[in-house]
Coordinates of C-alpha atoms and ligand atoms in Angstrom, one line a residue:
M254 CA -6.9 12.0 -10.8
S255 CA -10.5 10.6 -10.3
S256 CA -11.5 9.8 -6.8
E257 CA -12.7 6.4 -8.2
L258 CA -9.3 5.4 -9.4
L259 CA -7.5 6.8 -6.5
S260 CA -9.6 5.2 -3.9
S261 CA -9.7 1.8 -5.4
S262 CA -5.9 1.8 -5.8
V263 CA -5.4 3.0 -2.3
R264 CA -7.8 0.4 -0.9
R265 CA -6.0 -2.4 -2.6
N266 CA -2.4 -1.4 -2.1
T267 CA -2.4 1.1 0.8
K268 CA 1.1 0.4 1.9
M269 CA 2.7 -0.5 -1.4
Y270 CA 1.5 2.3 -3.6
I271 CA 0.8 5.2 -1.4
A272 CA 4.1 7.0 -2.2
G273 CA 3.9 6.0 -5.8
V274 CA 0.3 7.4 -6.1
V275 CA 1.4 10.7 -4.6
L276 CA 4.3 10.9 -7.0
L277 CA 2.3 9.9 -10.0
G278 CA -0.4 12.3 -9.0
L279 CA 2.2 15.1 -9.1
A280 CA 3.5 13.8 -12.4
V281 CA 0.0 13.9 -13.9
V282 CA -0.5 17.4 -12.7
V283 CA 2.8 18.5 -14.2
I284 CA 2.1 16.8 -17.5
A285 CA -1.4 18.2 -17.6
I286 CA 0.0 21.7 -17.2
A287 CA 2.7 21.1 -19.8
N288 CA 0.1 19.8 -22.2
K289 CA -2.4 22.6 -21.6
D290 CA -2.5 23.8 -25.1
S291 CA -1.8 20.6 -26.9
S292 CA -5.2 19.1 -27.3
S293 CA -6.6 20.2 -30.6
G294 CA -10.2 21.3 -30.9
E295 CA -10.8 18.7 -33.6
K296 CA -9.8 15.9 -31.2
T297 CA -12.1 17.2 -28.5
A298 CA -15.1 17.2 -30.8
K299 CA -14.2 13.8 -32.4
Y300 CA -13.7 11.8 -29.3
E301 CA -15.7 13.9 -26.8
T302 CA -12.6 14.4 -24.7
T303 CA -13.8 16.4 -21.7
N304 CA -10.4 17.1 -20.2
N305 CA -6.8 17.0 -21.3
R306 CA -5.2 15.1 -18.5
S307 CA -3.2 13.1 -20.9
V308 CA -0.1 11.2 -19.9
D309 CA 3.2 11.0 -21.8
L310 CA 4.3 7.4 -21.3
L311 CA 7.7 8.1 -22.8
D312 CA 8.4 10.3 -19.8
G313 CA 8.7 7.1 -17.8
K314 CA 11.2 4.4 -17.6
W315 CA 12.1 2.1 -20.5
N316 CA 15.7 1.3 -19.9
Y317 CA 15.0 -2.2 -18.5
L318 CA 13.2 -3.2 -21.7
P319 CA 15.4 -5.8 -23.5
G320 CA 16.6 -4.4 -26.8
A321 CA 15.6 -0.8 -26.0
T322 CA 17.7 2.3 -25.4
E323 CA 16.2 5.4 -23.9
R324 CA 17.0 8.6 -26.0
K325 CA 15.9 12.2 -25.9
D326 CA 13.7 11.6 -28.9
G327 CA 12.1 8.4 -27.7
V328 CA 13.0 4.8 -27.2
R329 CA 15.1 3.0 -29.8
I330 CA 14.2 -0.6 -30.4
T331 CA 16.6 -3.2 -31.8
H332 CA 16.3 -6.9 -32.4
T333 CA 16.7 -9.3 -29.5
G334 CA 15.9 -12.6 -31.0
L335 CA 14.4 -13.7 -27.7
Q336 CA 12.7 -17.0 -28.2
I337 CA 11.7 -19.9 -26.0
V338 CA 12.8 -23.4 -27.1
Q339 CA 11.4 -26.8 -26.1
Q340 CA 13.7 -29.1 -24.2
D341 CA 14.2 -31.2 -27.3
G342 CA 15.4 -28.1 -29.1
S343 CA 12.2 -27.7 -31.2
G344 CA 9.9 -24.8 -31.2
G345 CA 11.1 -21.2 -30.8
Q346 CA 8.1 -19.3 -29.4
L347 CA 8.6 -15.6 -29.7
N348 CA 9.4 -14.1 -26.3
S349 CA 9.0 -10.4 -27.4
P350 CA 10.2 -8.1 -24.6
V351 CA 7.7 -6.3 -22.4
N352 CA 8.4 -3.1 -20.4
L353 CA 8.0 -4.8 -17.0
Y354 CA 10.3 -2.9 -14.8
G355 CA 9.3 0.6 -15.8
T356 CA 6.2 2.3 -17.3
H357 CA 2.8 1.0 -18.0
L358 CA -0.6 2.5 -18.2
K359 CA -3.4 2.3 -15.6
F360 CA -6.8 3.5 -16.6
V361 CA -10.5 3.6 -15.9
G362 CA -13.0 4.0 -18.8
D363 CA -12.1 5.2 -22.3
F364 CA -9.0 6.7 -23.7
V365 CA -7.0 7.3 -26.9
L366 CA -3.5 6.0 -27.3
D367 CA -1.4 8.0 -29.7
A368 CA 1.9 6.4 -30.8
S369 CA 4.5 7.2 -33.4
I370 CA 7.0 4.8 -35.0
S371 CA 10.0 6.6 -36.5
D372 CA 13.1 5.7 -38.4
L373 CA 11.7 2.3 -39.3
R374 CA 14.2 0.0 -40.7
G375 CA 12.7 -3.5 -41.5
T376 CA 10.0 -4.4 -39.0
A377 CA 8.5 -2.8 -35.9
S378 CA 6.4 -4.8 -33.5
L379 CA 4.3 -3.1 -30.8
Q380 CA 2.3 -5.3 -28.5
L381 CA -0.3 -4.2 -25.9
Y382 CA -1.1 -6.5 -23.1
G383 CA -3.8 -6.4 -20.4
N384 CA -1.4 -8.5 -18.2
P385 CA 2.2 -9.3 -18.9
P386 CA 3.0 -12.9 -20.0
V387 CA 3.9 -15.5 -17.4
V388 CA 7.2 -16.9 -18.7
Q389 CA 8.4 -20.5 -17.9
D390 CA 11.5 -21.9 -19.5
E391 CA 9.7 -23.9 -22.2
F392 CA 6.9 -21.6 -23.0
R393 CA 5.2 -18.4 -22.1
V394 CA 1.5 -18.2 -21.6
E395 CA 0.5 -15.7 -24.2
P396 CA -1.9 -13.3 -22.4
A397 CA -4.8 -11.4 -23.9
S398 CA -3.1 -8.9 -26.1
V399 CA -3.0 -7.0 -29.4
R400 CA 0.1 -7.2 -31.5
L401 CA 0.9 -4.8 -34.3
D402 CA 3.7 -5.9 -36.7
F403 CA 4.7 -3.2 -39.2
T404 CA 6.8 -2.9 -42.2
S405 CA 6.9 0.4 -44.0
S406 CA 4.0 -0.7 -46.2
K407 CA 2.1 -3.4 -44.3
L408 CA 0.5 -3.9 -41.0
N409 CA -0.4 -7.3 -39.4
V410 CA -2.7 -7.2 -36.4
S411 CA -2.8 -10.3 -34.2
V412 CA -5.2 -10.6 -31.3
W413 CA -4.7 -13.1 -28.5
D414 CA -7.4 -14.1 -26.1
G415 CA -5.1 -15.3 -23.3
K416 CA -6.9 -18.6 -22.8
A417 CA -3.8 -20.8 -23.5
T418 CA -5.9 -23.8 -24.2
G419 CA -4.5 -26.5 -26.5
N420 CA -0.9 -26.8 -27.4
L421 CA 1.4 -24.5 -25.4
A422 CA 4.2 -25.1 -27.8
D423 CA 2.1 -23.7 -30.7
Q424 CA -0.1 -20.9 -29.3
Q425 CA -1.9 -19.0 -32.0
P426 CA -3.7 -15.7 -32.1
V427 CA -7.5 -15.8 -32.3
S428 CA -7.5 -13.5 -35.2
T429 CA -5.0 -11.9 -37.6
Q430 CA -5.7 -9.1 -40.1
S431 CA -3.4 -7.5 -42.7
F432 CA -3.6 -4.0 -44.0
T433 CA -1.6 -2.1 -46.6
I434 CA -0.2 1.1 -45.4
G435 CA 2.3 3.8 -46.3
P436 CA 4.8 3.4 -47.7
A437 CA 6.4 5.5 -45.0
N438 CA 9.1 5.1 -42.4
T439 CA 7.2 7.2 -39.9
I440 CA 3.9 5.8 -38.8
R441 CA 1.3 7.4 -36.7
L442 CA -1.0 5.2 -34.8
E443 CA -4.2 6.0 -33.0
L444 CA -5.9 3.4 -30.8
I445 CA -9.2 4.3 -29.4
H446 CA -10.1 2.2 -26.4
K447 CA -13.9 2.7 -26.1
N448 CA -16.6 0.6 -24.5
G449 CA -14.3 -2.4 -24.3
S450 CA -13.3 -2.4 -27.9
L451 CA -10.1 -1.2 -29.6
E452 CA -10.3 0.8 -32.8
L453 CA -7.2 1.5 -34.9
S454 CA -6.2 4.3 -37.2
V455 CA -2.9 4.4 -39.0
N456 CA -1.6 7.7 -40.6
D457 CA -5.1 9.1 -40.1
R458 CA -6.8 6.2 -42.0
R459 CA -9.3 4.4 -39.9
L460 CA -8.7 0.7 -40.1
G461 CA -11.6 -0.3 -37.9
V462 CA -12.2 -2.2 -34.7
V463 CA -9.3 -4.7 -34.1
S464 CA -10.3 -6.2 -30.9
E465 CA -13.5 -6.6 -28.8
H466 CA -12.2 -9.0 -26.3
E467 CA -11.4 -8.5 -22.7
A468 CA -7.7 -7.9 -23.0
F469 CA -7.8 -4.6 -21.2
S470 CA -10.5 -5.4 -18.6
T471 CA -7.6 -5.3 -16.2
G472 CA -7.5 -1.5 -16.4
R473 CA -3.9 -1.8 -17.4
M474 CA -2.0 -1.7 -20.6
W475 CA 1.5 -3.0 -20.7
F476 CA 3.8 -2.3 -23.6
G477 CA 6.0 -4.6 -25.6
A478 CA 8.3 -3.7 -28.4
D479 CA 10.4 -5.8 -30.8
T480 CA 11.5 -6.3 -34.3
L481 CA 11.3 -9.5 -36.3
A482 CA 14.8 -9.8 -37.8
P483 CA 18.4 -9.0 -37.0
G484 CA 19.5 -5.5 -38.1
N485 CA 15.9 -4.1 -37.9
T486 CA 15.4 -1.0 -35.8
W487 CA 12.8 1.6 -35.1
R488 CA 12.1 4.4 -32.6
L489 CA 9.0 4.8 -30.4
S490 CA 8.9 8.5 -30.7
K491 CA 5.5 9.2 -29.2
L492 CA 3.3 7.3 -26.7
Q493 CA 0.6 9.3 -25.1
A494 CA -2.7 8.4 -23.6
E495 CA -5.5 10.8 -23.4
P496 CA -8.7 10.1 -21.5
L497 CA -12.1 10.2 -23.2
G498 CA -15.3 11.2 -21.6
K499 CA -15.1 10.3 -17.9
G500 CA -12.0 8.2 -18.5
V501 CA -8.9 8.5 -16.3
V502 CA -5.4 7.5 -17.3
R503 CA -2.2 7.5 -15.3
T504 CA 1.2 5.9 -15.6
V505 CA 2.6 3.4 -13.2
D506 CA 6.3 2.8 -12.7
T507 CA 6.7 -0.7 -11.3
S508 CA 10.3 0.0 -10.4
E509 CA 9.0 2.4 -7.8
S510 CA 5.9 0.4 -6.6
A511 CA 7.4 -3.1 -6.4
A512 CA 10.2 -1.8 -4.2
K513 CA 7.8 -1.0 -1.4
T514 CA 6.5 -3.6 1.0
T515 CA 6.4 -4.0 4.8
R516 CA 8.1 -6.9 6.6
D517 CA 6.1 -9.5 8.4
A518 CA 7.4 -10.2 11.9
N519 CA 6.4 -13.8 11.3
G520 CA 8.2 -14.0 8.0
L521 CA 10.2 -17.1 7.5
Q522 CA 13.4 -15.3 7.0
T523 CA 12.8 -13.0 9.9
L524 CA 12.3 -16.1 12.2
A525 CA 15.2 -18.0 10.6
G526 CA 17.6 -15.1 11.1
R527 CA 16.8 -15.2 14.8
K528 CA 17.2 -18.9 15.1
R529 CA 20.5 -19.1 13.2
P530 CA 22.0 -15.7 12.2
G531 CA 23.1 -15.8 8.6
F532 CA 21.0 -18.7 7.6
L533 CA 19.0 -17.9 4.4
I534 CA 15.5 -18.9 3.4
G535 CA 15.0 -18.4 -0.3
S536 CA 12.9 -19.0 -3.3
A537 CA 13.1 -18.9 -7.1
M538 CA 11.4 -15.7 -8.3
A539 CA 10.3 -14.2 -11.6
L540 CA 9.9 -10.6 -12.7
V541 CA 6.4 -10.8 -14.2
P542 CA 4.6 -11.6 -11.0
A543 CA 7.0 -9.5 -8.9
V544 CA 5.9 -6.4 -10.7
S545 CA 2.3 -7.2 -11.7
D546 CA 0.8 -9.2 -8.8
D547 CA 0.7 -7.4 -5.4
K548 CA 0.1 -10.5 -3.4
Y549 CA 3.1 -12.2 -4.9
A550 CA 5.3 -9.1 -4.2
R551 CA 4.0 -9.0 -0.6
I552 CA 5.0 -12.6 0.1
A553 CA 8.3 -12.3 -1.9
F554 CA 9.5 -9.1 -0.3
G555 CA 7.7 -9.2 3.1
G556 CA 10.2 -10.9 5.3
N557 CA 9.8 -14.5 4.1
F558 CA 12.9 -14.7 2.0
G559 CA 16.4 -13.5 2.5
S560 CA 17.6 -15.0 -0.8
M561 CA 16.2 -14.8 -4.3
T562 CA 17.1 -17.4 -6.9
I563 CA 16.7 -16.0 -10.4
E564 CA 14.1 -18.5 -11.7
N565 CA 14.5 -18.4 -15.5
A566 CA 15.9 -14.9 -16.4
L567 CA 19.6 -16.0 -16.2
K568 CA 19.2 -19.2 -18.2
F569 CA 21.1 -19.1 -21.4
Q570 CA 18.2 -18.6 -23.8
F571 CA 16.9 -15.6 -21.8
V572 CA 20.2 -13.8 -21.1
H573 CA 22.2 -14.6 -24.3
P574 CA 19.7 -15.0 -27.1
R575 CA 22.1 -14.3 -30.0
P576 CA 25.9 -14.9 -30.2
D577 CA 26.6 -11.1 -30.0
L578 CA 23.8 -10.1 -27.6
Y579 CA 23.3 -10.3 -23.8
T580 CA 19.9 -9.3 -22.5
F581 CA 20.6 -8.7 -18.8
D582 CA 17.6 -6.4 -18.3
E583 CA 15.2 -8.7 -16.5
A584 CA 17.8 -10.3 -14.3
D585 CA 19.1 -6.8 -13.5
A586 CA 15.6 -5.8 -12.5
L587 CA 15.3 -8.8 -10.2
V588 CA 18.7 -8.2 -8.7
D589 CA 17.8 -4.6 -8.1
L590 CA 14.5 -5.7 -6.4
A591 CA 16.3 -8.2 -4.3
R592 CA 18.9 -5.8 -3.2
S593 CA 16.3 -3.1 -2.4
H594 CA 14.8 -5.6 0.0
H595 CA 18.2 -6.6 1.5
M596 CA 18.0 -10.0 -0.1
K597 CA 21.0 -12.0 -1.4
V598 CA 20.8 -13.3 -5.0
H599 CA 21.6 -16.8 -6.2
G600 CA 22.3 -17.0 -9.9
H601 CA 20.8 -19.9 -11.8
A602 CA 22.3 -21.4 -14.0
L603 CA 25.5 -20.9 -16.0
V604 CA 26.0 -24.2 -17.7
F605 CA 23.0 -26.4 -18.3
G606 CA 21.8 -28.9 -20.9
E607 CA 18.4 -27.3 -21.1
A608 CA 17.1 -23.8 -21.9
N609 CA 19.8 -23.2 -24.4
P610 CA 18.9 -21.0 -27.4
T611 CA 18.7 -22.6 -30.9
W612 CA 22.1 -21.0 -31.9
V613 CA 23.8 -22.9 -29.0
Q614 CA 21.9 -26.1 -29.5
Q615 CA 23.0 -26.2 -33.2
L616 CA 26.7 -25.7 -32.5
P617 CA 28.5 -28.6 -34.2
V618 CA 30.8 -30.8 -32.1
A619 CA 32.5 -33.0 -34.7
T620 CA 35.9 -31.5 -35.3
A621 CA 38.6 -30.2 -32.9
A622 CA 37.8 -26.7 -34.2
D623 CA 34.1 -27.2 -33.4
K624 CA 35.0 -28.3 -29.9
K625 CA 37.2 -25.2 -29.4
D626 CA 34.3 -23.1 -30.5
V627 CA 31.9 -24.7 -28.0
Q628 CA 34.5 -24.2 -25.3
D629 CA 34.8 -20.5 -26.2
V630 CA 31.0 -20.1 -26.2
M631 CA 30.8 -21.7 -22.7
T632 CA 33.7 -19.8 -21.2
S633 CA 32.9 -16.4 -22.7
H634 CA 29.2 -16.8 -21.6
I635 CA 30.3 -17.6 -18.0
T636 CA 32.8 -14.7 -17.9
K637 CA 30.4 -12.1 -19.3
V638 CA 27.5 -13.1 -17.1
V639 CA 29.4 -13.5 -13.8
E640 CA 31.4 -10.3 -14.4
H641 CA 28.2 -8.4 -15.1
F642 CA 26.8 -9.3 -11.7
E643 CA 30.0 -9.2 -9.8
G644 CA 29.4 -8.2 -6.2
R645 CA 25.6 -8.3 -6.8
V646 CA 25.0 -12.1 -7.2
S647 CA 26.6 -13.8 -4.2
S648 CA 26.3 -17.4 -5.4
W649 CA 25.9 -19.3 -8.7
D650 CA 24.7 -22.7 -9.9
V651 CA 27.8 -23.0 -12.2
V652 CA 26.9 -26.4 -13.4
N653 CA 23.3 -27.4 -13.3
E654 CA 22.1 -31.0 -13.4
P655 CA 25.3 -32.6 -14.7
M656 CA 23.9 -36.1 -13.9
A657 CA 21.9 -38.0 -16.5
D658 CA 18.2 -38.5 -16.2
Y659 CA 17.2 -41.7 -14.4
D660 CA 15.8 -43.2 -17.6
D661 CA 18.9 -42.5 -19.6
T662 CA 21.2 -44.9 -17.7
E663 CA 21.3 -48.6 -17.4
D664 CA 20.8 -48.7 -13.7
G665 CA 17.8 -46.4 -13.9
E666 CA 19.5 -44.1 -11.4
G667 CA 21.1 -41.5 -13.6
S668 CA 24.6 -42.4 -12.3
T669 CA 26.6 -41.2 -15.3
L670 CA 27.1 -37.7 -16.7
R671 CA 24.4 -36.2 -18.9
E672 CA 25.2 -36.2 -22.6
H673 CA 24.5 -32.7 -23.6
L674 CA 26.3 -30.3 -25.9
W675 CA 28.9 -29.2 -23.3
K676 CA 29.8 -32.8 -22.4
K677 CA 29.8 -34.0 -26.0
A678 CA 32.2 -31.3 -27.0
L679 CA 34.5 -31.0 -23.9
G680 CA 34.1 -34.3 -22.1
A681 CA 33.8 -34.5 -18.4
D682 CA 36.3 -31.6 -18.1
Y683 CA 33.7 -29.1 -18.9
I684 CA 32.7 -29.1 -15.3
A685 CA 36.2 -28.1 -13.9
L686 CA 36.6 -25.6 -16.7
A687 CA 33.2 -24.0 -15.9
F688 CA 34.1 -23.6 -12.2
R689 CA 37.6 -22.2 -12.9
T690 CA 36.1 -19.7 -15.4
A691 CA 33.4 -18.5 -13.0
H692 CA 35.9 -18.2 -10.2
R693 CA 38.2 -16.0 -12.3
A694 CA 35.2 -13.8 -13.2
D695 CA 34.2 -13.2 -9.6
P696 CA 36.5 -14.6 -7.0
S697 CA 34.1 -13.7 -4.1
A698 CA 31.1 -15.5 -5.5
K699 CA 30.2 -18.9 -4.0
L700 CA 30.1 -21.6 -6.7
Y701 CA 27.7 -24.6 -6.7
L702 CA 27.0 -27.7 -8.6
N703 CA 23.3 -28.3 -8.5
D704 CA 21.2 -31.5 -9.2
Y705 CA 18.2 -33.5 -8.3
G706 CA 17.9 -36.9 -6.8
L707 CA 20.9 -36.3 -4.4
E708 CA 18.7 -36.7 -1.3
A709 CA 18.6 -40.5 -1.6
D710 CA 21.2 -43.2 -1.3
G711 CA 22.2 -45.2 -4.4
D712 CA 24.4 -45.2 -7.5
R713 CA 23.5 -41.6 -8.4
W714 CA 24.7 -40.3 -5.0
D715 CA 27.8 -42.4 -5.2
A716 CA 28.7 -41.1 -8.6
L717 CA 28.1 -37.5 -7.4
I718 CA 30.4 -37.9 -4.4
A719 CA 33.1 -39.4 -6.7
L720 CA 32.7 -36.5 -9.0
V721 CA 33.0 -33.8 -6.3
T722 CA 35.8 -35.7 -4.5
Q723 CA 37.8 -35.5 -7.8
L724 CA 37.0 -31.9 -8.3
K725 CA 38.3 -31.1 -4.8
R726 CA 41.4 -33.2 -5.4
D727 CA 42.0 -31.2 -8.6
R728 CA 41.7 -28.0 -6.6
V729 CA 38.7 -26.9 -8.7
P730 CA 37.1 -23.8 -7.0
I731 CA 33.8 -25.4 -6.0
D732 CA 32.1 -24.3 -2.8
G733 CA 29.2 -26.6 -2.5
V734 CA 26.4 -28.8 -3.8
G735 CA 22.8 -27.8 -4.2
F736 CA 20.2 -30.5 -3.4
E737 CA 17.2 -29.6 -5.5
S738 CA 14.8 -31.6 -3.3
H739 CA 11.9 -31.8 -5.7
V740 CA 9.3 -34.1 -4.3
Y741 CA 7.0 -34.6 -7.2
E742 CA 5.4 -37.9 -6.0
A743 CA 5.4 -40.3 -3.1
G744 CA 8.4 -42.1 -4.4
D745 CA 10.5 -38.9 -4.2
K746 CA 10.0 -38.4 -0.5
I747 CA 13.1 -37.3 1.3
D748 CA 14.4 -39.3 4.3
P749 CA 15.8 -36.7 6.6
A750 CA 18.4 -39.1 8.1
V751 CA 19.8 -39.8 4.6
L752 CA 19.8 -36.2 3.7
R753 CA 21.7 -35.3 6.9
Q754 CA 24.3 -38.0 6.2
H755 CA 24.8 -36.7 2.7
I756 CA 25.3 -33.1 3.9
R757 CA 27.9 -34.4 6.4
Q758 CA 29.7 -36.4 3.7
L759 CA 30.1 -33.2 1.7
A760 CA 31.2 -31.3 4.8
D761 CA 33.9 -33.8 5.2
L762 CA 35.2 -32.8 1.8
G763 CA 35.1 -29.2 2.7
L764 CA 31.9 -28.5 0.8
K765 CA 28.8 -26.6 1.8
A766 CA 25.3 -27.7 1.0
R767 CA 22.1 -25.8 0.1
I768 CA 18.6 -27.0 -0.3
S769 CA 18.1 -25.3 -3.7
E770 CA 14.7 -25.9 -5.3
M771 CA 12.4 -27.6 -2.9
D772 CA 8.8 -28.1 -3.8
V773 CA 6.4 -30.9 -2.6
Y774 CA 3.4 -32.5 -4.2
S775 CA 0.2 -32.2 -2.3
D776 CA -1.9 -35.2 -3.6
D777 CA -1.4 -37.0 -0.3
G778 CA -2.7 -34.0 1.6
T779 CA -1.2 -30.8 2.9
D780 CA -0.1 -32.4 6.2
V781 CA 2.2 -34.8 4.4
Q782 CA 3.4 -31.9 2.3
A783 CA 4.1 -29.8 5.4
E784 CA 5.9 -32.6 7.1
Q785 CA 8.3 -33.0 4.1
Y786 CA 9.0 -29.3 3.9
A787 CA 9.6 -29.1 7.7
S788 CA 11.8 -32.2 8.0
V789 CA 14.1 -31.0 5.3
L790 CA 14.4 -27.5 6.8
A791 CA 15.0 -29.0 10.2
V792 CA 18.0 -31.0 8.9
C793 CA 19.5 -28.1 6.9
I794 CA 19.2 -25.5 9.6
S795 CA 20.8 -27.8 12.2
E796 CA 23.8 -28.7 10.0
P797 CA 26.4 -25.9 10.1
S798 CA 27.5 -26.6 6.5
C799 CA 24.0 -26.3 5.1
V800 CA 23.7 -22.6 4.4
S801 CA 20.3 -22.1 2.9
F802 CA 16.9 -23.5 2.3
S803 CA 15.3 -22.4 -1.0
T804 CA 12.1 -23.4 -2.7
W805 CA 11.3 -23.5 -6.5
G806 CA 8.6 -20.8 -6.4
F807 CA 6.3 -20.0 -3.5
D808 CA 2.9 -19.1 -5.0
D809 CA 0.8 -21.8 -6.6
D810 CA -0.8 -19.3 -8.9
Y811 CA 2.5 -19.6 -10.8
N812 CA 3.0 -23.3 -10.3
M813 CA 2.6 -24.5 -13.9
W814 CA 4.3 -26.7 -16.5
Q815 CA 3.4 -28.3 -19.7
D816 CA 2.4 -32.0 -20.0
D817 CA 3.8 -34.4 -22.6
D818 CA 1.0 -33.3 -24.9
H819 CA 2.0 -29.7 -24.3
S820 CA -1.2 -28.8 -22.4
L821 CA -0.9 -26.4 -19.5
Q822 CA -0.8 -28.0 -16.1
H823 CA -1.2 -26.4 -12.7
G824 CA 0.3 -27.8 -9.5
K825 CA -0.1 -27.2 -5.8
D826 CA 3.4 -27.8 -4.6
F827 CA 4.3 -24.5 -3.1
L828 CA 4.1 -23.0 0.3
W829 CA 1.4 -20.5 -0.5
T830 CA -1.5 -21.9 -2.5
T831 CA -4.0 -20.2 -4.8
G832 CA -4.8 -16.7 -3.8
A833 CA -1.8 -16.3 -1.6
T834 CA -3.2 -18.6 1.1
P835 CA -0.5 -20.0 3.4
T836 CA -0.5 -23.8 3.4
P837 CA -0.1 -25.8 6.7
A838 CA 3.6 -26.0 5.6
V839 CA 4.1 -22.3 6.2
F840 CA 2.8 -22.6 9.8
K841 CA 4.9 -25.7 10.4
L842 CA 8.0 -23.9 9.1
Q843 CA 7.2 -20.9 11.3
Q844 CA 6.8 -23.1 14.3
L845 CA 10.0 -24.9 13.7
L846 CA 11.9 -21.6 13.2
R847 CA 10.5 -20.3 16.5
E848 CA 11.7 -23.3 18.5
Ligands
LIG35 C1 12.0 -25.4 -14.5 C2 11.4 -24.1 -14.8 O1 11.1 -23.3 -13.7 C3 10.2 -24.3 -15.6 O2 9.8 -23.0 -16.1 C4 10.4 -25.2 -16.8 O3 9.3 -25.4 -17.5 C5 11.1 -26.5 -16.3 O4 12.2 -26.2 -15.6 N1 15.5 -28.0 -12.0 C6 16.1 -26.8 -12.4 C7 15.3 -25.7 -12.9 O5 17.3 -26.7 -12.2 O6 16.0 -25.0 -13.8 C8 14.0 -26.2 -13.4 O7 13.2 -25.1 -13.8 C9 13.3 -27.1 -12.4 C10 14.1 -28.3 -12.1

């Protein structure tokens, strides 16, 4: 372990990584001893390797990589079909799995990466990233990376620059190259990372420099693996990194490092727990920043939040990409992380008109048989997902955003039910059926209906109250209603008195309330923003039936969406702004919670 690498990592992450560094240090020593005789003389001469402190990345953790199975002889990769669709059902951006909660490489200087692909059937895709991709539910920001797509006789190399300029719905690599290889169903790869460029050899044939951009200036290499079609499989049977010259390599296991943080005595949850025991402060969270961004992890797991809402990883297209496949890995990792920090988990969302994979969006609804199929898809999805997390996810958004968008109804208030697949096939009864199915799958989980625009008076609220009154009358097992509380512009501002009255109206029906997704625009200044956040928390924490206050993200570095023209937009709506700086809202919430 070079002192340069060790000291920089300790400086940056003293508390988080110290145990991990010690363990990894030991692992490197053990591997170095085990590999003592393995570096051939030829290699030493060819690449000027001055030591053989190579690391075997397959020794690490790969079992949270969607589509992957750890085996004695490597990692078996199967097709996931993970894709991200646009809200209108178009698109289908590849969302190839990345080993996020497990092993990646940290390095200084130059190194050689040796990989073998065995038992190739169909296609094998290996992608190397400097940073893992930030995933939203209509796109992922393709980071700087190099992607290798193999068949037994062909290799396509795509290089991404990570700039995400232009159309997010149609991000393209900056270069692609094709090579004829093989034919062989075992492929040996050698990637030489030297002086910032990446040079590739396949089966001992040098193909040349494939990338000279800054993909790996992060000093990290993250690994993704996939196949391009159902039925395709392959095995990653070797993945080793060997330093060149003064280079240093080591493996990082994020499932170890992300689990370690210290709690801030002024953390929002710490304070809230004192003011009202049992009351939860939460936020939507995603796995990529939780494992790759120390400052995100420090805020997420440092005493600010007692509840984690799974931001996108449990939406249908992420967790059930093919009729016969559930990819629980990322949500499992988030749930593990939450539980290791004594946080409750809120599952989002079982039945929703958005974020459905293409195979669901294309289900026909014309005949009685079609309708029965849609019903089976909905109920089996709910059952499988809720059972999988039984006892680990304590509450669910069972039905998300059942009310129509404002523009889609005559009164402009979105006061009728949304016309999506589930409603079209099953009528309004889909709602009761969804709750009954979820309750059967985990009778102890708290079940919510979640929507936006419920904080104001008007036709939308009246329709919502009529809906939940009927559900209660029909003895549907619904526990409460989530008020999303998005404040995207001045017109969305929440009147605390009206919110309080709505919470009480629900309480009269025997229903709980939760503030489920609050975020507040900052164009009118951070004081206005702080006042909105604080007045809503003040109402919720003072109403016994309002059980939690959750935000839709907390770190503005991840506050992004795509505009109508599909360009990437960044917002400043969250509690911590760029660079993990607390906004005035954080201090205002702390003050309120101390009173
Ligand atoms: C958001 C996602 O976080 C974004 O990635 C996506 O681009 C838009 O939708 N109400 C909800 C959430 O219930 O699922 C939405 O999530 C935010 C609004």
